[in-house]
XYZ file of N, CA, C and O in Angstrom:
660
model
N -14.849 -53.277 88.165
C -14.690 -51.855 87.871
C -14.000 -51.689 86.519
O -12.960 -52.268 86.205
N -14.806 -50.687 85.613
C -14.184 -50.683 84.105
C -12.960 -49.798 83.835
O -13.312 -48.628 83.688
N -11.793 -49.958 83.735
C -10.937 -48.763 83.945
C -11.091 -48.014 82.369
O -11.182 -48.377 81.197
N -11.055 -46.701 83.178
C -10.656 -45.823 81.892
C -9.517 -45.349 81.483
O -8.723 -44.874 82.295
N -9.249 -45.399 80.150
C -7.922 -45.089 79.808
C -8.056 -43.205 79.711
O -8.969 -42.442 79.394
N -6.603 -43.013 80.174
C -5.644 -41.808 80.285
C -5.582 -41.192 79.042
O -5.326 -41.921 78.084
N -5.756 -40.035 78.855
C -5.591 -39.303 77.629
C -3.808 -38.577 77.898
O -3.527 -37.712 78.727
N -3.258 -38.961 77.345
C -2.037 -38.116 77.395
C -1.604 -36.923 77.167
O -1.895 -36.772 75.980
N -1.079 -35.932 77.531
C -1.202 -34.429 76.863
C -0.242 -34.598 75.976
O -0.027 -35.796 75.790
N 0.751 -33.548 75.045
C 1.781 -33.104 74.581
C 1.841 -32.195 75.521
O 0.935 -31.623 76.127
N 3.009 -32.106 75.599
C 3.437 -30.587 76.517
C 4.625 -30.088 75.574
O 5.435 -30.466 74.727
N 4.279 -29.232 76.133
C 5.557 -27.918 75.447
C 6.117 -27.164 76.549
O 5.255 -26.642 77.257
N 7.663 -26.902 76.994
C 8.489 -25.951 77.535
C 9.149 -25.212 76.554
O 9.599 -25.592 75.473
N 9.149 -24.118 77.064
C 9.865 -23.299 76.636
C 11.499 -22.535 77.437
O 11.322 -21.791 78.401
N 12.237 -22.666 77.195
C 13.358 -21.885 77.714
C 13.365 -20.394 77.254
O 12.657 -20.098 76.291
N 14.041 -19.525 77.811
C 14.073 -17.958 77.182
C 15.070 -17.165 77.559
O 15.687 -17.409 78.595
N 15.379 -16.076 76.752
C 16.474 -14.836 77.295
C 16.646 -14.186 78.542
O 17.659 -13.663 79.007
N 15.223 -14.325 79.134
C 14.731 -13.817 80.375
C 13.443 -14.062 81.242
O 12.540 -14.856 80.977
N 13.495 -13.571 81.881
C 11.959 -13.583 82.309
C 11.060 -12.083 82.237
O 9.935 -12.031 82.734
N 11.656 -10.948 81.599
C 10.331 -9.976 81.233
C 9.632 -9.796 79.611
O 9.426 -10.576 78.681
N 9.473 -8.785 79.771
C 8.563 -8.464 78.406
C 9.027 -8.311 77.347
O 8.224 -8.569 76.450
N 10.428 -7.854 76.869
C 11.334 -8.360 75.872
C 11.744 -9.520 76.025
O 12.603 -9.694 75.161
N 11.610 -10.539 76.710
C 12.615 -11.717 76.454
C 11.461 -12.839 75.605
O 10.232 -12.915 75.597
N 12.794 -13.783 74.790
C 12.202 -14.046 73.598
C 12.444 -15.381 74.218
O 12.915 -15.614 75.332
N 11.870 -16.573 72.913
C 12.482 -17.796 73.330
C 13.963 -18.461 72.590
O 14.308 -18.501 71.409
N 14.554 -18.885 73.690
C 15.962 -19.654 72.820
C 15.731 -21.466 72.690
O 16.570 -22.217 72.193
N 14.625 -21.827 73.167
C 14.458 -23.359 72.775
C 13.189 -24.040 73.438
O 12.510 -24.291 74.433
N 13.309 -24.088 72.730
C 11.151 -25.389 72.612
C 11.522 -26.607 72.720
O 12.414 -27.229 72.143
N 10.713 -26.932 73.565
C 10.840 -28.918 73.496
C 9.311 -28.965 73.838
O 8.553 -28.121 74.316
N 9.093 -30.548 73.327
C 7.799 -31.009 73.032
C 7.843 -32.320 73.348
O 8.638 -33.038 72.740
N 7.119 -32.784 74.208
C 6.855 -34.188 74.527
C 5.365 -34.782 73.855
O 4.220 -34.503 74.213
N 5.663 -35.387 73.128
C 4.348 -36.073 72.522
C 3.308 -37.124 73.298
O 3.632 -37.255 74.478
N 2.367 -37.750 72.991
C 1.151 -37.889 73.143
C 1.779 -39.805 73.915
O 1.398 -40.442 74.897
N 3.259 -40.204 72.417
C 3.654 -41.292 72.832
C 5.115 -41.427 73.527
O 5.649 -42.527 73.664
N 5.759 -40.129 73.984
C 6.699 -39.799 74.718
C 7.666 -39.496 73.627
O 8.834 -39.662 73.979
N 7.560 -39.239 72.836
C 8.796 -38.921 71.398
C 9.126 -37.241 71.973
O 8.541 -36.254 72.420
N 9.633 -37.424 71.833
C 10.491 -35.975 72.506
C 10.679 -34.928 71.269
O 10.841 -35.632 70.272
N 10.721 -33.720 70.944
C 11.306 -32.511 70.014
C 12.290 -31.223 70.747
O 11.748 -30.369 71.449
N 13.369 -31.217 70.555
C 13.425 -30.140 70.811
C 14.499 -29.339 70.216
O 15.289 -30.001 69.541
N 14.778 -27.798 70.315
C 15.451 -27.078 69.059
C 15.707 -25.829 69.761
O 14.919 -25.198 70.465
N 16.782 -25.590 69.506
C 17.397 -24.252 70.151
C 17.060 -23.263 68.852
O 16.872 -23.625 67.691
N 17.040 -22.013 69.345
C 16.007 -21.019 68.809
C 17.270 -19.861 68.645
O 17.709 -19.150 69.549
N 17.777 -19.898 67.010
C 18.681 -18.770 67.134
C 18.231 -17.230 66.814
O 17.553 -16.710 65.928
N 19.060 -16.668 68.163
C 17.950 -14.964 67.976
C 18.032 -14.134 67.257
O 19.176 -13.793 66.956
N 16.912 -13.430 66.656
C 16.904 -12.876 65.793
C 17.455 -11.397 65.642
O 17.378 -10.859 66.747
N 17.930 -10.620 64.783
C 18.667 -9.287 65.222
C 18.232 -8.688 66.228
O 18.904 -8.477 67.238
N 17.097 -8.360 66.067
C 16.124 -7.292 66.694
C 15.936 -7.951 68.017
O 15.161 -7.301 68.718
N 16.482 -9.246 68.699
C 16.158 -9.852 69.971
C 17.347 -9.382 70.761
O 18.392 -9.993 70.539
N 17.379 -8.446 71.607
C 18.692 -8.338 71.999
C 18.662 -8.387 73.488
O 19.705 -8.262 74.129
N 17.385 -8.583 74.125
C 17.326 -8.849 76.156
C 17.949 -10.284 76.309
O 17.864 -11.370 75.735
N 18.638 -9.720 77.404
C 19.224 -10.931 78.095
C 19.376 -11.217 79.470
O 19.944 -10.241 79.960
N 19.189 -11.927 80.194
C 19.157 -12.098 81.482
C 20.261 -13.357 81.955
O 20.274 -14.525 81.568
N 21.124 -12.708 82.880
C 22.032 -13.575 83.699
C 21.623 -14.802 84.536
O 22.272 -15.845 84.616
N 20.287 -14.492 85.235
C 19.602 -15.194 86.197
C 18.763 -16.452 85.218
O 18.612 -17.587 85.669
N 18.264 -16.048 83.841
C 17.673 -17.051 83.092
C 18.940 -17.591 82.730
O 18.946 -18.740 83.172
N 20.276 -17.292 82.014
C 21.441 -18.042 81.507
C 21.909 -18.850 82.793
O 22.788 -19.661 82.503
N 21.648 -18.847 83.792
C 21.818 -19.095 85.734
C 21.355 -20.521 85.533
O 22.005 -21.532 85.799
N 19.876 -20.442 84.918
C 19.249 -21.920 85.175
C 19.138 -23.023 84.266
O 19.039 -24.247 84.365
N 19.220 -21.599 82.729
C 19.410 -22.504 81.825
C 21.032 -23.070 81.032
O 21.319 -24.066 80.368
N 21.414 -22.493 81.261
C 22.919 -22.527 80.587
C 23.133 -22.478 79.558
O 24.096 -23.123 79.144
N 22.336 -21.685 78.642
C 22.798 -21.937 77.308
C 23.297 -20.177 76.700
O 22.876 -19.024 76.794
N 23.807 -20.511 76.417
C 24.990 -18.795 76.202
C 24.439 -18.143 74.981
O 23.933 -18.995 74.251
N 24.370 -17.138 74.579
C 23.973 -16.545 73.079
C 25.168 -17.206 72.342
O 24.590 -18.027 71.629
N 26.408 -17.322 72.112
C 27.029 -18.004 71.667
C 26.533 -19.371 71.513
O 26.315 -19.745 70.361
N 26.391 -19.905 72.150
C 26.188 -21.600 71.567
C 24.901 -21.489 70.879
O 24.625 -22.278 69.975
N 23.943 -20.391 71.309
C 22.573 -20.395 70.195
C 22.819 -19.906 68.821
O 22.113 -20.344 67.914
N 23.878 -18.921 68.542
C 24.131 -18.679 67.351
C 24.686 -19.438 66.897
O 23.991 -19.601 65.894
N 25.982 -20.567 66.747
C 26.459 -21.420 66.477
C 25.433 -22.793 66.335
O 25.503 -23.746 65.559
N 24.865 -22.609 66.965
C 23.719 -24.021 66.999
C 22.713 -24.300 66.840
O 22.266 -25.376 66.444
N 22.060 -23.131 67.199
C 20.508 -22.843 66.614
C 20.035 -22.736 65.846
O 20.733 -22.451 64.872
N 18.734 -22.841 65.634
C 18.202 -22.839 63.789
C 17.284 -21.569 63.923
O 16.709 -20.985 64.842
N 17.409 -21.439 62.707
C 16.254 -19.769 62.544
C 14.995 -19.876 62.889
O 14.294 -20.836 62.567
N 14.576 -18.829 63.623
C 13.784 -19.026 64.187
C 12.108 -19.302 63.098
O 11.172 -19.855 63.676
N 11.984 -19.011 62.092
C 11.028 -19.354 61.007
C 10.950 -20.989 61.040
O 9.900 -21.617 61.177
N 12.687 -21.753 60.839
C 12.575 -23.182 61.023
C 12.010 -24.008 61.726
O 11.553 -25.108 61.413
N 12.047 -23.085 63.452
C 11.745 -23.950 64.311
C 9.846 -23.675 64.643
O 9.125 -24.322 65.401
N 9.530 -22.643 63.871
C 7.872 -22.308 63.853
C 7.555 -23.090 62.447
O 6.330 -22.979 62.425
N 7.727 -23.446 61.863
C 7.916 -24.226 60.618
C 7.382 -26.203 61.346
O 6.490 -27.030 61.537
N 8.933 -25.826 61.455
C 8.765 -27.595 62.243
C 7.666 -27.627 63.400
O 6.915 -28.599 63.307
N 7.441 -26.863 64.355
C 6.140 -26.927 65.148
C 4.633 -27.001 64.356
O 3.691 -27.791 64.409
N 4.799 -26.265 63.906
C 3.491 -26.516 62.702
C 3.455 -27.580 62.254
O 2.332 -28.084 62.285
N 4.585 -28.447 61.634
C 4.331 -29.894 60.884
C 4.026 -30.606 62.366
O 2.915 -31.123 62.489
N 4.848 -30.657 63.377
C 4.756 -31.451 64.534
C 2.786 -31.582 65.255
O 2.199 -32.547 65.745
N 2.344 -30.238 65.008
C 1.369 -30.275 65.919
C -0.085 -29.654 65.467
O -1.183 -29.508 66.005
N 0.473 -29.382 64.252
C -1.106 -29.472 63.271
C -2.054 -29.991 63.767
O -2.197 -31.201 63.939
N -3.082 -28.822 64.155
C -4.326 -29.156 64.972
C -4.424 -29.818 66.137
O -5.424 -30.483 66.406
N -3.500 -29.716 66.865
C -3.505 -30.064 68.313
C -3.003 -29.457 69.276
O -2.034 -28.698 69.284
N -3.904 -29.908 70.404
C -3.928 -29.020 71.766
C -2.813 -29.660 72.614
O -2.601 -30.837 72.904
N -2.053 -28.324 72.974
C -0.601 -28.815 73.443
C -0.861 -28.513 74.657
O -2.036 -28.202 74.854
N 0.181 -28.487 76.001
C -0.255 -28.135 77.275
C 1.109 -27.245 77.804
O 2.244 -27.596 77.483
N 0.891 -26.268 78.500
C 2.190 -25.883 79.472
C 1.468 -25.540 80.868
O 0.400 -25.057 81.246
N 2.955 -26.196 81.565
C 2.721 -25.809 82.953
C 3.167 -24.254 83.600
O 3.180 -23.974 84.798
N 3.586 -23.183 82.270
C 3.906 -21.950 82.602
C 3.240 -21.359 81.779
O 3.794 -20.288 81.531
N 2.212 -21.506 81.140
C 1.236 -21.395 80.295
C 1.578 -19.633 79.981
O 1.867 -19.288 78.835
N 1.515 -18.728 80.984
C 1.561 -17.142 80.928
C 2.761 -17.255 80.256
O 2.545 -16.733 79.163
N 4.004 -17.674 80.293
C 5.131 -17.062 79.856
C 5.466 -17.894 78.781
O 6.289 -17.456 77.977
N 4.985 -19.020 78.608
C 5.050 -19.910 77.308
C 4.805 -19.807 76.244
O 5.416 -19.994 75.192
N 3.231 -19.281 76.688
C 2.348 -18.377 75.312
C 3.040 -17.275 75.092
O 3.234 -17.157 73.882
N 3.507 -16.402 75.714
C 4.487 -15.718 75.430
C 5.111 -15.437 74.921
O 5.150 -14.425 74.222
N 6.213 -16.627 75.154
C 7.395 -16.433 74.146
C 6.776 -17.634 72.692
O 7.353 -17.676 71.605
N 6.063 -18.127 72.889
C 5.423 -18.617 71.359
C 5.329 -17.549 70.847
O 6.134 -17.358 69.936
N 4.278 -16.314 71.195
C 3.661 -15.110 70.177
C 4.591 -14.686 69.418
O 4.613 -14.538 68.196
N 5.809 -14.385 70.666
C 7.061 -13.726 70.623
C 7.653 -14.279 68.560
O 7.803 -13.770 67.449
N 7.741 -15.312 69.121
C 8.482 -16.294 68.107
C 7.436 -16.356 66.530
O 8.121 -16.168 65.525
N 6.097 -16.562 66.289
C 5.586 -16.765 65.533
C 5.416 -14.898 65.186
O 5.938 -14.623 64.105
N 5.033 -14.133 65.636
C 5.174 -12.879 65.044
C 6.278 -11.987 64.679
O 6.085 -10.953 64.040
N 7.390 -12.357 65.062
C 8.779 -12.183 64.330
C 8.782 -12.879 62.888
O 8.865 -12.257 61.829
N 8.701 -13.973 62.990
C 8.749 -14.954 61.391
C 7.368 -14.308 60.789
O 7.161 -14.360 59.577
N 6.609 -13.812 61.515
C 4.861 -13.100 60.202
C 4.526 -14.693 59.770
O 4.541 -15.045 58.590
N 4.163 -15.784 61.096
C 3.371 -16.935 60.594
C 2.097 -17.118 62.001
O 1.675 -16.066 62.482
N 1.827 -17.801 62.291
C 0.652 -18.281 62.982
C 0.762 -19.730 63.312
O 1.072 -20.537 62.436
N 0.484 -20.152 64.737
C 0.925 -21.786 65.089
C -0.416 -22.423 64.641
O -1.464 -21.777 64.658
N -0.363 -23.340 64.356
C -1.121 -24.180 63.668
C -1.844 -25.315 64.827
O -2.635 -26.191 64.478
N -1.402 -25.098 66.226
C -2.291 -25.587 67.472
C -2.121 -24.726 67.866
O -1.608 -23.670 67.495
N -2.813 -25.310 69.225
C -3.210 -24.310 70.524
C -2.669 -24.241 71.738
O -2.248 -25.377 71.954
N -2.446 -23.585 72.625
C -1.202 -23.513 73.809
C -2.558 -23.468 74.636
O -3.470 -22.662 74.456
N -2.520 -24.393 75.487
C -3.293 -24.211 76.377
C -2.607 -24.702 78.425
O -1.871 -25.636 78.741
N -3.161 -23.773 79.226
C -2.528 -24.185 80.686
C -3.099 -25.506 80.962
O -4.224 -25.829 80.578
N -2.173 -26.408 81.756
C -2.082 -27.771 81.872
C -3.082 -27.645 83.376
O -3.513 -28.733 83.760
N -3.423 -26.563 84.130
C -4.413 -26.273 84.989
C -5.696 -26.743 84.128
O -6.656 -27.203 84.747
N -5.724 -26.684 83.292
C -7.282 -26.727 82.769
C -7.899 -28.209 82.446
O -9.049 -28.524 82.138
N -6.555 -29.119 82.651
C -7.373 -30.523 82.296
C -6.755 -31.218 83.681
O -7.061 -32.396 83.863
N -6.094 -30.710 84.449
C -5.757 -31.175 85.901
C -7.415 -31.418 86.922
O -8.261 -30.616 87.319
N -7.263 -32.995 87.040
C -8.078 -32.718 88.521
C -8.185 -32.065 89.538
O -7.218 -31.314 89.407
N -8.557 -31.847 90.279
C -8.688 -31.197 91.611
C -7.848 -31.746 92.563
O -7.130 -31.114 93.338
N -7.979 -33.086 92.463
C -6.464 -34.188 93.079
C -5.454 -33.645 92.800
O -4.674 -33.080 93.567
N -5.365 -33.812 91.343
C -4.271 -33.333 90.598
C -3.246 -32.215 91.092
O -2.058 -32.177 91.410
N -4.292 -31.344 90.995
C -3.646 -29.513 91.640
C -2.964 -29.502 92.922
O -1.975 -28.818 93.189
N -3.695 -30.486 93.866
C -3.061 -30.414 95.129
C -1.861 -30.890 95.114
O -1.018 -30.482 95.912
N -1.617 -31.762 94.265
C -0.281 -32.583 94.937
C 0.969 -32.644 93.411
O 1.924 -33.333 93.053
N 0.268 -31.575 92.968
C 1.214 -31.285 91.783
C 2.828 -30.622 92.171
O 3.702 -31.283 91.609
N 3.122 -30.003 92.620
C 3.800 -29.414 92.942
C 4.996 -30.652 93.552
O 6.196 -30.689 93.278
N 4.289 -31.514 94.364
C 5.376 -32.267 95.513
C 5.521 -33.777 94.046
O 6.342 -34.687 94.161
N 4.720 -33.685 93.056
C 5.002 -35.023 92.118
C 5.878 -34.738 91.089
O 6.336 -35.678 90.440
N 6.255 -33.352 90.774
C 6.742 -32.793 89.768
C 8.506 -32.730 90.297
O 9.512 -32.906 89.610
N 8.387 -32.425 91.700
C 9.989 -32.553 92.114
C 9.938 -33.905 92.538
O 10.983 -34.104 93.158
N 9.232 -34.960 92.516
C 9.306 -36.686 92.558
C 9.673 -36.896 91.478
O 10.589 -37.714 91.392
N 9.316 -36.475 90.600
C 9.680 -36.752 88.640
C 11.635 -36.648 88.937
O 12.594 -37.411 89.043
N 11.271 -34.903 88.968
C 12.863 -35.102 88.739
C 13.742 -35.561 89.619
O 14.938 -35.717 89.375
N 13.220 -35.784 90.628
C 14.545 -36.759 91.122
C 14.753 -37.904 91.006
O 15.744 -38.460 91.478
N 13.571 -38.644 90.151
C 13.873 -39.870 90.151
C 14.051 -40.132 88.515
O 14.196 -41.310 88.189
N 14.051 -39.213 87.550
C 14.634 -39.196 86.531
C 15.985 -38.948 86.195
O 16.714 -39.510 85.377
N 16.234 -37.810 87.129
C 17.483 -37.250 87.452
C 18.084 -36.589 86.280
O 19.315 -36.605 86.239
N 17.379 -35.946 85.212
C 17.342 -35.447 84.331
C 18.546 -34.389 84.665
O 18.294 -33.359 85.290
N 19.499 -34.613 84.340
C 20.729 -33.248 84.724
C 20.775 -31.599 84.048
O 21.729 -30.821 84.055
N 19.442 -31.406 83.500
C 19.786 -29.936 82.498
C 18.394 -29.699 82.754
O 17.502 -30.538 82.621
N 18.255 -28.488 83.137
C 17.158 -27.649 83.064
C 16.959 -27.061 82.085
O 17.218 -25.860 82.007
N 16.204 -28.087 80.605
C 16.338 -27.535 79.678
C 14.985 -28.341 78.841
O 14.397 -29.414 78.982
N 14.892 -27.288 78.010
C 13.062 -27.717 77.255
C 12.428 -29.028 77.408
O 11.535 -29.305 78.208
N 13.070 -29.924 76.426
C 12.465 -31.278 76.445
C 12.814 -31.911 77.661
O 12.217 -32.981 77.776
N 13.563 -31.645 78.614
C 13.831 -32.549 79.905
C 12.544 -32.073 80.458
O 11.644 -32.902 80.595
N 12.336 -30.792 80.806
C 10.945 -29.839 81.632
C 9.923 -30.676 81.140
O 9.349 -31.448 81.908
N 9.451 -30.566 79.199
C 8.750 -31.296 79.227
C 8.065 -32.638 79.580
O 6.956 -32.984 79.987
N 9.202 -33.221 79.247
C 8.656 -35.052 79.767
C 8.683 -34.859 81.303
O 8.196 -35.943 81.623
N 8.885 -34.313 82.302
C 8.803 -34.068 83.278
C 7.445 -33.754 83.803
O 6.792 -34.223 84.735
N 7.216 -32.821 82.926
C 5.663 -32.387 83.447
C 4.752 -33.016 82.741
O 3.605 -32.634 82.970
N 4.865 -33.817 81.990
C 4.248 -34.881 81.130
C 4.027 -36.119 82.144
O 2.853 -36.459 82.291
N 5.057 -36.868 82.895
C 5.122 -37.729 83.649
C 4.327 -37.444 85.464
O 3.522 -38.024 86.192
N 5.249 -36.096 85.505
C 4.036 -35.633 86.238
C 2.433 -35.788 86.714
O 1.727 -36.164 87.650
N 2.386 -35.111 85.119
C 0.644 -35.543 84.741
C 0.133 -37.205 85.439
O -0.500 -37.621 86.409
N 1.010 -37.871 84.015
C 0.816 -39.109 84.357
C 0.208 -39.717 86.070
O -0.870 -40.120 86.507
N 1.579 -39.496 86.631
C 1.839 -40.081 87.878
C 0.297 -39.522 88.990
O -0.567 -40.008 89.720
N 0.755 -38.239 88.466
C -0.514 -37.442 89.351
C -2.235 -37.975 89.363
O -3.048 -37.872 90.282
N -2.385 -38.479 88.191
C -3.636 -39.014 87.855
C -4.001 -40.393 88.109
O -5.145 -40.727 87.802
N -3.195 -41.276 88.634
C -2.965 -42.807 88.950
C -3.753 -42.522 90.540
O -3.887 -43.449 91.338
Protein backbone atom coordinates (compact mmCIF):
# COMPACT_ATOMS: atom_id res chain seq x y z
CA UNK A 1 0.00 0.00 0.00
CA UNK A 2 1.50 3.46 -1.26
CA UNK A 3 1.13 5.95 1.54
CA UNK A 4 0.22 9.36 0.85
CA UNK A 5 1.72 12.17 2.33
CA UNK A 6 -0.34 14.81 4.56
CA UNK A 7 -0.63 18.26 3.39
CA UNK A 8 -0.32 20.42 6.44
CA UNK A 9 -2.52 23.51 6.92
CA UNK A 10 -1.27 26.93 8.54
CA UNK A 11 -3.81 27.87 10.88
CA UNK A 12 -4.55 31.08 12.27
CA UNK A 13 -6.39 32.00 15.81
CA UNK A 14 -7.43 34.83 16.62
CA UNK A 15 -8.09 36.25 20.21
CA UNK A 16 -10.50 39.45 20.58
CA UNK A 17 -12.20 42.27 22.76
CA UNK A 18 -15.30 40.30 22.60
CA UNK A 19 -17.45 38.21 21.00
CA UNK A 20 -19.99 40.76 19.04
CA UNK A 21 -19.98 43.04 16.18
CA UNK A 22 -17.73 45.75 17.49
CA UNK A 23 -15.18 43.57 18.92
CA UNK A 24 -11.87 43.79 17.27
CA UNK A 25 -8.82 41.58 17.42
CA UNK A 26 -6.09 41.88 20.30
CA UNK A 27 -3.73 38.94 18.96
CA UNK A 28 -3.10 36.57 15.95
CA UNK A 29 -1.07 33.53 16.09
CA UNK A 30 -0.14 31.41 13.18
CA UNK A 31 1.08 27.99 13.04
CA UNK A 32 2.93 27.21 9.91
CA UNK A 33 2.97 24.49 7.35
CA UNK A 34 6.45 23.31 9.46
CA UNK A 35 5.12 24.09 13.02
CA UNK A 36 7.05 27.60 13.38
CA UNK A 37 4.69 29.39 15.37
CA UNK A 38 3.82 33.63 14.95
CA UNK A 39 2.20 35.40 17.18
CA UNK A 40 1.55 39.29 18.18
CA UNK A 41 -0.64 41.10 20.39
CA UNK A 42 -2.68 43.66 18.53
CA UNK A 43 -2.57 47.18 20.13
CA UNK A 44 -6.14 48.89 19.84
CA UNK A 45 -6.72 51.37 17.91
CA UNK A 46 -8.55 54.74 19.20
CA UNK A 47 -11.67 54.21 17.59
CA UNK A 48 -11.68 50.34 19.12
CA UNK A 49 -13.27 50.86 22.29
CA UNK A 50 -15.75 47.29 22.96
CA UNK A 51 -14.78 45.27 25.55
CA UNK A 52 -15.93 42.22 27.03
CA UNK A 53 -15.28 40.75 30.61
CA UNK A 54 -16.27 37.18 29.59
CA UNK A 55 -13.62 37.36 26.47
CA UNK A 56 -10.82 39.05 29.11
CA UNK A 57 -12.42 35.67 31.37
CA UNK A 58 -10.74 33.28 28.85
CA UNK A 59 -8.27 35.18 27.47
CA UNK A 60 -6.47 37.20 30.04
CA UNK A 61 -5.01 39.73 28.44
CA UNK A 62 -6.05 43.30 29.87
CA UNK A 63 -6.19 46.52 27.53
CA UNK A 64 -3.35 47.54 29.63
CA UNK A 65 -0.85 44.93 28.85
CA UNK A 66 -2.01 45.41 25.00
CA UNK A 67 -1.15 48.97 25.09
CA UNK A 68 2.11 48.53 26.78
CA UNK A 69 2.93 45.52 24.59
CA UNK A 70 1.33 45.46 21.55
CA UNK A 71 2.31 46.55 18.21
CA UNK A 72 0.17 48.74 15.89
CA UNK A 73 -2.09 47.29 14.44
CA UNK A 74 -0.78 48.25 10.54
CA UNK A 75 2.54 46.23 11.95
CA UNK A 76 0.92 43.25 12.70
CA UNK A 77 -1.19 43.31 9.03
CA UNK A 78 2.18 44.21 7.62
CA UNK A 79 3.99 41.19 9.13
CA UNK A 80 0.99 38.79 8.11
CA UNK A 81 1.34 39.78 4.63
CA UNK A 82 5.20 39.04 4.57
CA UNK A 83 4.33 35.73 6.62
CA UNK A 84 1.62 34.42 4.22
CA UNK A 85 1.85 35.87 0.81
CA UNK A 86 -0.35 33.84 -1.29
CA UNK A 87 -1.41 31.30 0.97
CA UNK A 88 -4.36 29.55 2.15
CA UNK A 89 -4.52 29.71 5.87
CA UNK A 90 -7.20 27.73 7.92
CA UNK A 91 -9.46 28.60 11.08
CA UNK A 92 -11.42 26.51 13.13
CA UNK A 93 -13.75 29.71 14.01
CA UNK A 94 -13.59 30.70 10.58
CA UNK A 95 -17.05 33.21 11.13
CA UNK A 96 -15.42 35.20 13.83
CA UNK A 97 -11.80 34.98 12.61
CA UNK A 98 -12.57 36.40 9.29
CA UNK A 99 -13.99 38.81 11.23
CA UNK A 100 -11.83 40.19 13.25
CA UNK A 101 -9.13 39.92 10.24
CA UNK A 102 -11.58 42.43 8.11
CA UNK A 103 -11.87 44.22 11.34
CA UNK A 104 -8.03 44.68 11.47
CA UNK A 105 -7.02 45.08 7.73
CA UNK A 106 -9.76 47.84 7.12
CA UNK A 107 -8.79 50.02 10.00
CA UNK A 108 -4.98 50.13 8.66
CA UNK A 109 -6.82 50.81 4.64
CA UNK A 110 -4.62 47.50 3.51
CA UNK A 111 -5.84 44.08 2.18
CA UNK A 112 -4.38 40.45 3.40
CA UNK A 113 -2.35 39.11 0.95
CA UNK A 114 -3.90 35.24 1.64
CA UNK A 115 -6.94 33.74 2.20
CA UNK A 116 -8.88 32.77 5.47
CA UNK A 117 -10.50 29.88 4.78
CA UNK A 118 -12.85 27.30 7.42
CA UNK A 119 -10.73 24.28 8.37
CA UNK A 120 -14.40 22.40 7.70
CA UNK A 121 -13.59 22.59 4.14
CA UNK A 122 -10.50 20.36 3.87
CA UNK A 123 -11.66 18.08 6.95
CA UNK A 124 -12.75 14.52 6.08
CA UNK A 125 -15.90 13.26 6.93
CA UNK A 126 -13.87 11.07 9.59
CA UNK A 127 -12.39 14.04 10.42
CA UNK A 128 -15.68 16.09 11.42
CA UNK A 129 -16.90 13.37 13.53
CA UNK A 130 -14.34 13.02 15.94
CA UNK A 131 -13.00 16.49 15.83
CA UNK A 132 -14.32 17.85 18.65
CA UNK A 133 -13.24 14.78 21.24
CA UNK A 134 -9.27 15.09 19.38
CA UNK A 135 -9.03 18.73 19.85
CA UNK A 136 -9.64 18.44 23.81
CA UNK A 137 -7.01 15.17 23.42
CA UNK A 138 -4.53 17.86 21.98
CA UNK A 139 -4.88 19.98 24.85
CA UNK A 140 -4.55 17.88 27.44
CA UNK A 141 -1.84 16.23 26.42
CA UNK A 142 0.03 19.35 25.45
CA UNK A 143 -1.13 21.00 28.39
CA UNK A 144 -0.67 24.23 26.84
CA UNK A 145 -1.55 26.58 30.03
CA UNK A 146 -2.99 29.94 28.16
CA UNK A 147 -5.82 30.17 26.06
CA UNK A 148 -4.14 32.22 23.79
CA UNK A 149 -3.54 32.59 19.77
CA UNK A 150 -0.57 30.56 18.89
CA UNK A 151 -1.27 27.89 21.69
CA UNK A 152 -5.17 27.54 19.88
CA UNK A 153 -3.31 27.42 16.85
CA UNK A 154 -0.85 24.54 17.03
CA UNK A 155 -3.62 22.91 18.75
CA UNK A 156 -5.91 22.83 16.02
CA UNK A 157 -3.09 22.24 13.72
CA UNK A 158 -2.19 18.97 15.66
CA UNK A 159 -5.62 18.27 15.85
CA UNK A 160 -5.81 18.16 12.15
CA UNK A 161 -2.86 16.11 12.15
CA UNK A 162 -3.91 13.47 14.66
CA UNK A 163 -7.46 13.43 13.22
CA UNK A 164 -6.32 12.32 9.77
CA UNK A 165 -3.93 9.30 10.89
Amino acid sequence: MESVSMVIPIIMDIEASGFGRDSYPIEIGVVNEHGQRYCSLVKPMSHWNTWSDSAYAIHGISREYLALHGKEASVVARELNELLRGKRVFSDGWVSDHGWLSTLYQAVGMWPSFTLSPIEGIQTPDQHEVWDETLLTIRALHKEQRHRASSDAFAIQQAFIKSRM
